[in-house]
Coordinates of C-alpha atoms and ligand atoms in Angstrom, one line a residue:
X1 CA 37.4 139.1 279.0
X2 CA 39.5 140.7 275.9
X3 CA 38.5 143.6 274.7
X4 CA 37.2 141.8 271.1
X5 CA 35.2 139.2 273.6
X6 CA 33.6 142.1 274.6
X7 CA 31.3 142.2 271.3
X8 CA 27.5 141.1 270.8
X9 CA 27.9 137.8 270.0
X10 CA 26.5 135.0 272.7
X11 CA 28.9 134.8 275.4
X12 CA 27.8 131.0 275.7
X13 CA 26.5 129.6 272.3
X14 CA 25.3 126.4 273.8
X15 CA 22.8 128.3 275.7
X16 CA 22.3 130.3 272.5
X17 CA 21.9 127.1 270.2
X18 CA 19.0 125.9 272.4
X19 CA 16.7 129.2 272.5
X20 CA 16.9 129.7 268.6
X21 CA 16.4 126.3 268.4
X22 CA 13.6 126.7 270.6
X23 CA 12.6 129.5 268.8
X24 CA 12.1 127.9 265.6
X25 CA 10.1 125.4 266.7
X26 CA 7.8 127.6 268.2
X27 CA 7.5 129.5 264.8
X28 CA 6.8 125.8 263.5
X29 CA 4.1 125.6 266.1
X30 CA 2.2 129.0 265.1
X31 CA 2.6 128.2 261.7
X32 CA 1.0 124.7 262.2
X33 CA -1.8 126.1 264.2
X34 CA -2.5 128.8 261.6
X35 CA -5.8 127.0 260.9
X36 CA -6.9 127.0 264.4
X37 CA -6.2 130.5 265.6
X38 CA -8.9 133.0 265.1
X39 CA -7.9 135.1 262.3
X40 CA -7.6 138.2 263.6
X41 CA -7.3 139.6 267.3
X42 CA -6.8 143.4 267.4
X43 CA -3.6 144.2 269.6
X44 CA -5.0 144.8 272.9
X45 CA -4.1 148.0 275.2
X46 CA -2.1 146.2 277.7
X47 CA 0.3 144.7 275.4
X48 CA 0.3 147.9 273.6
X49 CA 1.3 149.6 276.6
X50 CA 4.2 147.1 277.4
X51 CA 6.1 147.7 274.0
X52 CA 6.1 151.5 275.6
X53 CA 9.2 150.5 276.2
X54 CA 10.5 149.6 273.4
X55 CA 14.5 151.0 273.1
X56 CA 15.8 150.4 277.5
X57 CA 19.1 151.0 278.2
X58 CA 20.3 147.9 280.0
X59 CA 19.2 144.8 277.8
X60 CA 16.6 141.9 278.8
X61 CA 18.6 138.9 276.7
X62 CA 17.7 136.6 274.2
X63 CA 15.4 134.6 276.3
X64 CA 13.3 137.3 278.1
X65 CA 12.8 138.7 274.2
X66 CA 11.5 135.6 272.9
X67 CA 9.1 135.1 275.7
X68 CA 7.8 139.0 275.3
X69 CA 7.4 137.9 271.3
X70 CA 5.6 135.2 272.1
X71 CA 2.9 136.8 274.1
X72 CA 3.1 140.2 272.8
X73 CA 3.9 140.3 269.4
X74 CA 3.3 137.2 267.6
X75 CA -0.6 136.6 268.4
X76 CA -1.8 140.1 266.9
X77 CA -0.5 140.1 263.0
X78 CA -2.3 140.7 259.8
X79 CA -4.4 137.5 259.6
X80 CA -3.0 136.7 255.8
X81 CA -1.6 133.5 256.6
X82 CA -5.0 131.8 257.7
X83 CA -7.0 130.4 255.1
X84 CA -10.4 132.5 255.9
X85 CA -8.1 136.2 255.2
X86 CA -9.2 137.6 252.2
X87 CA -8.8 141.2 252.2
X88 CA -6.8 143.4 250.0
X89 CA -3.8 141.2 248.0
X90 CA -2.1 139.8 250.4
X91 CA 0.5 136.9 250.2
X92 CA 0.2 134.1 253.0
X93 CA 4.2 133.2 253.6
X94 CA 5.5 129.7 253.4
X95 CA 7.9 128.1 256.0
X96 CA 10.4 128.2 253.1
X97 CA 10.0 131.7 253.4
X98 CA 11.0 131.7 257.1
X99 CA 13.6 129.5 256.9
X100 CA 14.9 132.1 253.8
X101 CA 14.9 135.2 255.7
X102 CA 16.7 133.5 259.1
X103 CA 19.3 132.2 256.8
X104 CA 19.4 135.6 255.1
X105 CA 19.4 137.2 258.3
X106 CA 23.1 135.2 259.4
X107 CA 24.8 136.3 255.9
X108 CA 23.6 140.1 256.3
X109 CA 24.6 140.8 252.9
X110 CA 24.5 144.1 251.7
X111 CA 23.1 144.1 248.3
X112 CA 23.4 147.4 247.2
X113 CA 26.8 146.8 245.2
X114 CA 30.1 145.0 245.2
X115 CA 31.3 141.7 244.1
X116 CA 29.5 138.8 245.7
X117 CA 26.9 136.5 245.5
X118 CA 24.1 138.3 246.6
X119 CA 24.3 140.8 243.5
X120 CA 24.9 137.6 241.2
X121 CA 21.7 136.1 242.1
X122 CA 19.7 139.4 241.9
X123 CA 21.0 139.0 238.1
X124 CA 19.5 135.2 237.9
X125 CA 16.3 136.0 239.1
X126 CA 16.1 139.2 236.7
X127 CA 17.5 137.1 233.9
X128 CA 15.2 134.5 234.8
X129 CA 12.0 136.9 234.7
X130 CA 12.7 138.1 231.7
X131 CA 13.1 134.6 230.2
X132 CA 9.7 133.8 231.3
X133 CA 8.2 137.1 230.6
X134 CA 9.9 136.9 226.7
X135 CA 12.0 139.8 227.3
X136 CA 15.7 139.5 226.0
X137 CA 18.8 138.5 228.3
X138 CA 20.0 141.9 228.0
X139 CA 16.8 143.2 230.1
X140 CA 17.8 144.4 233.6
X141 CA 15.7 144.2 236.9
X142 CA 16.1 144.9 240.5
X143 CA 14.4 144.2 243.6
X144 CA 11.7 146.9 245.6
X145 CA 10.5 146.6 248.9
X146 CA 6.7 146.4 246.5
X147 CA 5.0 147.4 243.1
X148 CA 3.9 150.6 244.7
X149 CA 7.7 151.5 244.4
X150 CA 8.0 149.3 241.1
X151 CA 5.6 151.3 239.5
X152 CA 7.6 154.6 240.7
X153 CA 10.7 153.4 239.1
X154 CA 8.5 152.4 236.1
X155 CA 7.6 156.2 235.8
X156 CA 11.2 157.8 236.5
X157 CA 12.5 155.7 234.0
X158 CA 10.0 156.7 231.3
X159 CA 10.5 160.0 232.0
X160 CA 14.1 159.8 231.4
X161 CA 13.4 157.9 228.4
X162 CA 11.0 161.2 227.2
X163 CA 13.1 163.6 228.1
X164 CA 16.8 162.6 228.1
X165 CA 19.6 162.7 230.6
X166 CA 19.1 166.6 230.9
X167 CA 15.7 165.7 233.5
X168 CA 18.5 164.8 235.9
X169 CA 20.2 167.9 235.9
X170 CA 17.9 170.3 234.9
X171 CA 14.0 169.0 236.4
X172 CA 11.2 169.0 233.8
X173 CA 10.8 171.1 231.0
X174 CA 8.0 169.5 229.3
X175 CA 4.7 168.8 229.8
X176 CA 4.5 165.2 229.9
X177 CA 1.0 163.3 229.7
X178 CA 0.8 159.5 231.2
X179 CA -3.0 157.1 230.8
X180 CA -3.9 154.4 232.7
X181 CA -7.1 152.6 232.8
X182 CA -9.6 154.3 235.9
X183 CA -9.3 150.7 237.5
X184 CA -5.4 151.8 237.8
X185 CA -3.8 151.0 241.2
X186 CA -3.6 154.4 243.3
X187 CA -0.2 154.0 243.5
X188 CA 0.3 154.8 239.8
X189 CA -1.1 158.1 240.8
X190 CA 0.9 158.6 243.7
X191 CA 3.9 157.8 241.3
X192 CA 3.1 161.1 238.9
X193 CA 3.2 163.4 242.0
X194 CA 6.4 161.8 243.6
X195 CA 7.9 161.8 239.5
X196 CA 7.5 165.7 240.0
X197 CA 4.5 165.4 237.3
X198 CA 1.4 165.6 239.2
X199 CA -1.2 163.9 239.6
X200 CA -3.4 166.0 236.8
X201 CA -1.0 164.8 234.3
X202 CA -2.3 161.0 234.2
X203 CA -5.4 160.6 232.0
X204 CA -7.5 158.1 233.7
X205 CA -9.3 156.4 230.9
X206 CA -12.8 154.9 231.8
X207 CA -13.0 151.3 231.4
X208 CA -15.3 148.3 229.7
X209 CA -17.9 146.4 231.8
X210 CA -14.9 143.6 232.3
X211 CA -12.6 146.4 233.6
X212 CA -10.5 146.7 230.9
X213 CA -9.1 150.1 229.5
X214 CA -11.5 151.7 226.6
X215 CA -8.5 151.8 223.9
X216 CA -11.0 154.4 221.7
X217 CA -11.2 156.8 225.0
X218 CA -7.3 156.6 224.9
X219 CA -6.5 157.2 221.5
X220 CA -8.6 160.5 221.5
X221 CA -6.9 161.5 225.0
X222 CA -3.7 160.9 223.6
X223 CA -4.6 162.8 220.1
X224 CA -6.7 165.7 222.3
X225 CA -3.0 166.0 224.8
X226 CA -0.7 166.5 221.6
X227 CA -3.2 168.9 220.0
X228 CA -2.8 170.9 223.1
X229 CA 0.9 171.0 222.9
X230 CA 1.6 168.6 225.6
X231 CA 3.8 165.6 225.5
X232 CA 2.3 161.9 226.2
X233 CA 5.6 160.0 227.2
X234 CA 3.7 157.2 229.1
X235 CA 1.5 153.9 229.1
X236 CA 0.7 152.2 232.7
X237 CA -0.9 148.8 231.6
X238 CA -3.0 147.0 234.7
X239 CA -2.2 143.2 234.3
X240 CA -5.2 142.1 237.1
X241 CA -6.5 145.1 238.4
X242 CA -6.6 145.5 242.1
X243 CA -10.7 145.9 242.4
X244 CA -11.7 142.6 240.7
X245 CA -8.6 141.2 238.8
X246 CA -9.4 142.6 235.4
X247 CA -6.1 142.7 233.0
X248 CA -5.8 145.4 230.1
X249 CA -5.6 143.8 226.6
X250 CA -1.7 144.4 226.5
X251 CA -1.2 143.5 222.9
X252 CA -3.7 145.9 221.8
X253 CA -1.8 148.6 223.8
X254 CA 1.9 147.5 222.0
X255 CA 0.3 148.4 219.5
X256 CA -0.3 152.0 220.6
X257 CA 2.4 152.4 222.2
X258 CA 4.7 151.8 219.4
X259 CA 2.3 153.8 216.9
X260 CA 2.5 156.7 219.9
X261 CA 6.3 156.3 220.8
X262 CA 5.3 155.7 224.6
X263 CA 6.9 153.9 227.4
X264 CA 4.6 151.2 228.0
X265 CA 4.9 150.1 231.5
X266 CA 2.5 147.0 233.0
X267 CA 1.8 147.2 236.7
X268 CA 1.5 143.5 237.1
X269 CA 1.7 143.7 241.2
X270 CA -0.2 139.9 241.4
X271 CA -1.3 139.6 237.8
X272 CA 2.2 139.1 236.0
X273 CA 2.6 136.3 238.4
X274 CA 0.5 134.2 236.6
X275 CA 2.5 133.7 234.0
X276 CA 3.8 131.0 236.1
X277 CA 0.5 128.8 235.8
X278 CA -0.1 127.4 231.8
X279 CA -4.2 128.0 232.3
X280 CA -4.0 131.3 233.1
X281 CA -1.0 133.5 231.0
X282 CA -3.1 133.3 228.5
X283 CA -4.1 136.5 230.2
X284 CA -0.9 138.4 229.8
X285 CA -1.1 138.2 225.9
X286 CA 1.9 140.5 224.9
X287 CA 3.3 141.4 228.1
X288 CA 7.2 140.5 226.1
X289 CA 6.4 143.7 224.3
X290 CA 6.2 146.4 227.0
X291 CA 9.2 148.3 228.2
X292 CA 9.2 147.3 231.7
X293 CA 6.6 145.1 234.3
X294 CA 6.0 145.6 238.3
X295 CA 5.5 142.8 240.1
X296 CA 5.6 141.2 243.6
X297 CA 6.8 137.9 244.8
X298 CA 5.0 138.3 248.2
X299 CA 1.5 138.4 246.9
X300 CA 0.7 135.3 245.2
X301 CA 4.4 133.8 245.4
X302 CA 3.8 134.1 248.9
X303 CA 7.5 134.9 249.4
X304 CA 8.1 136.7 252.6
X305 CA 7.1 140.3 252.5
X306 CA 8.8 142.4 251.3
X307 CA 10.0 141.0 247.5
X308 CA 8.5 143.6 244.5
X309 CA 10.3 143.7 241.6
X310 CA 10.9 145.7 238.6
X311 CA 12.2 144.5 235.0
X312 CA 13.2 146.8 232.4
X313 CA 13.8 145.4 228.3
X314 CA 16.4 148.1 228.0
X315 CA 18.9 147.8 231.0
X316 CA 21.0 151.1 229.9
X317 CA 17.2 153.0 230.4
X318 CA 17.1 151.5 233.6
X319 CA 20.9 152.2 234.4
X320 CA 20.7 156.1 232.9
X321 CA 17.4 157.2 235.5
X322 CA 19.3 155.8 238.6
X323 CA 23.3 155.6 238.2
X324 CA 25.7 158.5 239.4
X325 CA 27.0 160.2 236.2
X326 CA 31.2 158.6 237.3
X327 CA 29.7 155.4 238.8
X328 CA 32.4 153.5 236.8
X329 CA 34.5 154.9 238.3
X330 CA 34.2 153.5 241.8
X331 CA 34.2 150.7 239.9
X332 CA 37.6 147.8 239.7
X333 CA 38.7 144.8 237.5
X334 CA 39.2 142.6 240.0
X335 CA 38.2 142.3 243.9
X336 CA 35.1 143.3 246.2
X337 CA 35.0 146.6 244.0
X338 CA 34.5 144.6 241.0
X339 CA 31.1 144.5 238.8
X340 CA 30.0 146.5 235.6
X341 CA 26.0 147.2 237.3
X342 CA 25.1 146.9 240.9
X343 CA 22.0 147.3 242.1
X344 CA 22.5 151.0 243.8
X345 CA 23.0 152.6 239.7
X346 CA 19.3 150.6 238.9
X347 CA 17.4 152.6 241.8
X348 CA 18.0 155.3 244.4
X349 CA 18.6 152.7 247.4
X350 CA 22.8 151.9 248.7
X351 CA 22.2 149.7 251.3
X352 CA 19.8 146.6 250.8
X353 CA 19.2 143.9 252.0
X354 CA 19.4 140.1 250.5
X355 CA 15.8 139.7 249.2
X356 CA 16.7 137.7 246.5
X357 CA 17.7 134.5 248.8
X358 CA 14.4 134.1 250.0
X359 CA 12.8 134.2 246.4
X360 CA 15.3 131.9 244.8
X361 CA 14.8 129.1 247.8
X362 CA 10.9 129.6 247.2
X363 CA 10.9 129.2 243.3
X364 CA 13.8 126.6 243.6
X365 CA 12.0 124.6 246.5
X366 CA 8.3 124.7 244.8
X367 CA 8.7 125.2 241.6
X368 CA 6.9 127.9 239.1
X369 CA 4.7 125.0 238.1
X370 CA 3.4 124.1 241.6
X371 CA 2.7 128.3 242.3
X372 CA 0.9 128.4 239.2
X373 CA -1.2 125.4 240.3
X374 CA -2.1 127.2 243.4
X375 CA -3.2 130.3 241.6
X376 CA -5.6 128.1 239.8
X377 CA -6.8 126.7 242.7
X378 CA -7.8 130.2 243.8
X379 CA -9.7 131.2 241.1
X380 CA -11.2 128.4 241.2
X381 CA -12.4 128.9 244.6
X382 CA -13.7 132.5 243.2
X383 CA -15.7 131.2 241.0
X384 CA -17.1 128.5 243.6
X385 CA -18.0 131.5 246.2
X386 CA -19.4 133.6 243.1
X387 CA -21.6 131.0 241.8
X388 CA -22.8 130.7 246.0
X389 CA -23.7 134.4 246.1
X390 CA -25.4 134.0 242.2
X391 CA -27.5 131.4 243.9
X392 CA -28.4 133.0 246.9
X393 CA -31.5 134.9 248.4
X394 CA -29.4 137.6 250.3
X395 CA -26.6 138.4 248.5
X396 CA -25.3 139.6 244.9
X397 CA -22.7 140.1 243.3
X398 CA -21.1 143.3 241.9
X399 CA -18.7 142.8 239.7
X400 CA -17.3 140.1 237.0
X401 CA -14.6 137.1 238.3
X402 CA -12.6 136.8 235.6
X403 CA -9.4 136.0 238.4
X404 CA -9.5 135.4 242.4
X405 CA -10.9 138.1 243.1
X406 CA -15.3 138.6 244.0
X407 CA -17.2 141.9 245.0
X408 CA -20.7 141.2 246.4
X409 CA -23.0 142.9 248.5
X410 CA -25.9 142.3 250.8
X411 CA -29.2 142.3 248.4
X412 CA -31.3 145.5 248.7
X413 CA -29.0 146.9 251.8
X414 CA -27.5 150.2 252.3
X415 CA -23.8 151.1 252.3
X416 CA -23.6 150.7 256.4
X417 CA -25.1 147.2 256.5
X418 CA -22.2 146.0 254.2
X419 CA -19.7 147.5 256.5
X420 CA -21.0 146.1 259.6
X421 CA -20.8 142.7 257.9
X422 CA -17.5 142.7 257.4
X423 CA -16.1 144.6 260.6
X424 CA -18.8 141.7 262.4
X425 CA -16.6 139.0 260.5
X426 CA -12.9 140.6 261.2
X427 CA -13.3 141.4 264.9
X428 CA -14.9 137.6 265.5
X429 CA -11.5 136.3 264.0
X430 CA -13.9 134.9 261.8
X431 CA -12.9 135.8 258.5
X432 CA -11.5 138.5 256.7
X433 CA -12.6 139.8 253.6
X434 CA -12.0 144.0 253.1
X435 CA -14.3 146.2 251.7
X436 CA -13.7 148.6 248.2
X437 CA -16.3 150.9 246.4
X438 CA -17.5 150.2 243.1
X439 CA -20.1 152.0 241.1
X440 CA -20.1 154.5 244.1
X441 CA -21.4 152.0 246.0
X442 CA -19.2 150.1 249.3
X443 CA -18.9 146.5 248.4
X444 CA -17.3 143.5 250.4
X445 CA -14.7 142.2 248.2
X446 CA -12.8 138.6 248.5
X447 CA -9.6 138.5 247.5
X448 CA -8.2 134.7 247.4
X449 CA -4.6 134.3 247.3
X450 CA -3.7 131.9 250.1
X451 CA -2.5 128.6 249.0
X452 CA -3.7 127.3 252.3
X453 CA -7.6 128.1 251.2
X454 CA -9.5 125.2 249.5
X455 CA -13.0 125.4 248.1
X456 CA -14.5 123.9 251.4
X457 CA -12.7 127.0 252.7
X458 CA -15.3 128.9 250.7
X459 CA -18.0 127.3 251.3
X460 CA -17.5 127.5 255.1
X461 CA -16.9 131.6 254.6
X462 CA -20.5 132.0 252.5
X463 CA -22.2 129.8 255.3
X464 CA -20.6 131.8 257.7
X465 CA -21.5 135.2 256.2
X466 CA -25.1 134.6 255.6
X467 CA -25.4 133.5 259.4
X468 CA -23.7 136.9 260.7
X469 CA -25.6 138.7 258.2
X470 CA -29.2 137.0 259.8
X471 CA -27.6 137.9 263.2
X472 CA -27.3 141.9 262.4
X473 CA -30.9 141.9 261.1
Ligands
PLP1 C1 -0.7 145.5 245.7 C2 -0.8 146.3 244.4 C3 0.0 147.4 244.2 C4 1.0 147.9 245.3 O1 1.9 146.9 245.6 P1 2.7 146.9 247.0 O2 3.5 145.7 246.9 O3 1.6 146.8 248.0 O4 3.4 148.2 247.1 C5 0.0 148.0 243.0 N1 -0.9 147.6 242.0 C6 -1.7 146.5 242.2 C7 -2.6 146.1 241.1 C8 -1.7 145.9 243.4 O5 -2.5 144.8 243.6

């Protein structure tokens, strides 16, 4: 053997080219059988106890790794491809999606920089968003790993906006003030204290009985902040809000933000999405008029986790929070150093990988209008499970639908009976809804984003529940 045979390619491909083709096909299979398999199985000990060893010295191979994934690893995942997962806002995958990242996976392009195509068609897709979200062409965006991150970058980039280039170099000097709705995403909150502004400085403004932000409460936080002195720099807008899919009246808040002079940023983690669908952007009313939108492509574009994304109307804001002071200067006119913005000066990552291949061959393979259609079909189901639990003896519900989203509990129940519902239904493999509080009070809460889940899918779940709930009484 030379000494460059000696790398880690297959020493005989043919015997390669059969177990990845075998491989995918058994992907095919699981996927197939998604239906069938319970939803969830908890990871039991033993198999725990095998992945102990997890980093050996001397190799197993290819083939002694697919049969350990097959028993160990690919039986015990989240649930959110089956039909009957409803919990928190999860994306199901498609097999576009898997046959994205393995193709992905054999480029290995590193997307941080440089000239190639993987940087170019990060600039479609932001060029395209912004089309479709009525931001100009000039607007810049870049891929996260999910809007929790979005909605960071969302923050650092207002607060460079506030306070100028001298934040970089010199921390903050002023006390900055940021509002968001109480129905807000945590993460939001988790942004301030990460920003180096603290969680005290985000007004959570109480909210209308459809969820939405109480625009009076916020103009007399905002007025009652600069009477103090302090300096409201920020607006975080919830387009669907992660309890029950409630979206802020965004044109209203335009308005105050341009009256204020604030950033007005929309966290749009599954919401935004549905500009894709004609029926339901209505929703998004004036989301071309904010300053930047968080969104993710593996919630209900079921692309692959993980694909968040941020968009920003003014790319030099976006450029002046993240880029190196002489970036342009690594910079050429010609060859691989080539390229006026890369990714690494529009967020604090270098290397990265190639998420954007896996979102264009899902929005090129379906289609925005086909995802739209499937978001409809989901709130539709909603509203088939909510008018089940209106109509029932033993159940009610505890919160509006005006999206995909229900909250119901058992009637006249305590908090523990609700939980032991749902932990009855998720250890069974049965189904999977999760469980939030509203009005201090633990609720199950159905989330439907799967475009494999049909009405009948519903109706099966509610049958289902009522039966389990008999069973713990
Ligand atoms: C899911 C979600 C987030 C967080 O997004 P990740 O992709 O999980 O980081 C933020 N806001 C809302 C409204 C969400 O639903």
């Amino acid at each position: 053997m030379t000494d460059a045979e000696k790398n880690l390619d297959p020493e005989n491909w043919e015997d390669f080219r059969r177990l990845s083709h075998q491989a995918l096909d058994a992907a095919l299979d699981d996927l197939m059988a998604v239906r069938q398999n319970p939803v969830w199985r908890e990871t039991p000990p033993e198999v725990l106890a095998r992945l102990d060893d997890a980093a050996p010295e001397t190799g197993v191979g290819l083939e002694q790794v697919l049969a350990d994934f097959a028993r160990d690893i690919q039986p015990y995942g989240v649930g959110n491809r089956h039909p009957a997962f409803f919990g928190w806002a999860h994306g199901a995958g498609t097999p576009v999606g898997m046959v994205a990242e393995m193709l992905s996976a054999g480029l290995n392009l590193n997307c941080g920089g440089r000239n190639h195509i993987g940087v170019a068609l990060e600039q479609k897709i932001a060029a395209a968003m912004a089309r479709k979200f009525g931001f100009p062409q000039t607007a810049s965006g870049l891929f996260v790993t999910g809007a929790s991150q979005a909605n960071f970058h969302g923050v650092v980039i207002a607060r460079r906006a506030a306070l100028g280039a001298q934040v970089r170099t010199q921390g903050i000097t002023a006390r900055l003030r940021a509002y968001a709705s109480q129905e807000a995403h945590a993460c939001v909150e988790q942004a301030m204290d990460l920003a180096g502004l603290g969680t005290d400085a985000l007004r959570k403004i109480p909210t209308d009985a459809q969820g939405r932000i109480r625009l009076d409460v916020l103009r007399q936080a905002i007025e009652a902040d600069r009477a103090a002195g302090d300096k409201p720099f920020l607006l975080v807008a919830s387009a669907g809000t992660v309890n029950f899919g409630a979206f802020d009246p965004l044109n209203e808040l335009a308005d105050i933000a341009a009256q204020e002079k604030l950033w007005l940023h929309v966290d749009g983690a599954f919401g935004a999405l549905t500009i894709f669908s004609e029926k339901l952007k209505p929703k998004l009313a004036g989301i071309h008029r904010a300053d930047s939108i968080a969104f993710d492509f593996h919630k209900w574009a079921h692309v692959p986790y993980d694909a968040g994304f941020i968009l920003v109307r003014d790319a030099a804001a976006q450029r002046a929070a993240f880029a190196a002071p002489a970036a342009y200067l690594s910079r050429t006119n010609t060859g691989l150093a080539k390229g006026e913005t890369w990714p690494c000066d529009l967020g604090p990552d270098l290397s990265r990988g190639f998420r954007a291949l896996k979102v264009w061959m899902t929005l090129r393979a379906y289609g925005l209008k086909t995802l739209g259609e499937s978001m409809e079909r989901n709130c539709a189901a909603a509203q088939r499970l909510a008018e089940l639990i209106d109509q029932s003896q033993d159940f009610e519900r505890a919160a509006p639908v005006p999206l995909n989203i229900v909250c119901f509990r058992l009637k006249n129940a305590p908090d523990a009976a609700n939980r032991a519902l749902v932990e009855r239904l998720q250890t069974q493999g049965i189904a999977a809804p999760s469980l939030t509080r509203l009005d201090g009070r633990t609720t199950i809460r159905c989330a439907i984003f799967n475009h494999r889940t049909g009405a009948e899918d519903v109706v099966a779940f509610f049958a289902e529940a009522r039966a389990q709930a008999k069973a713990l009484t």
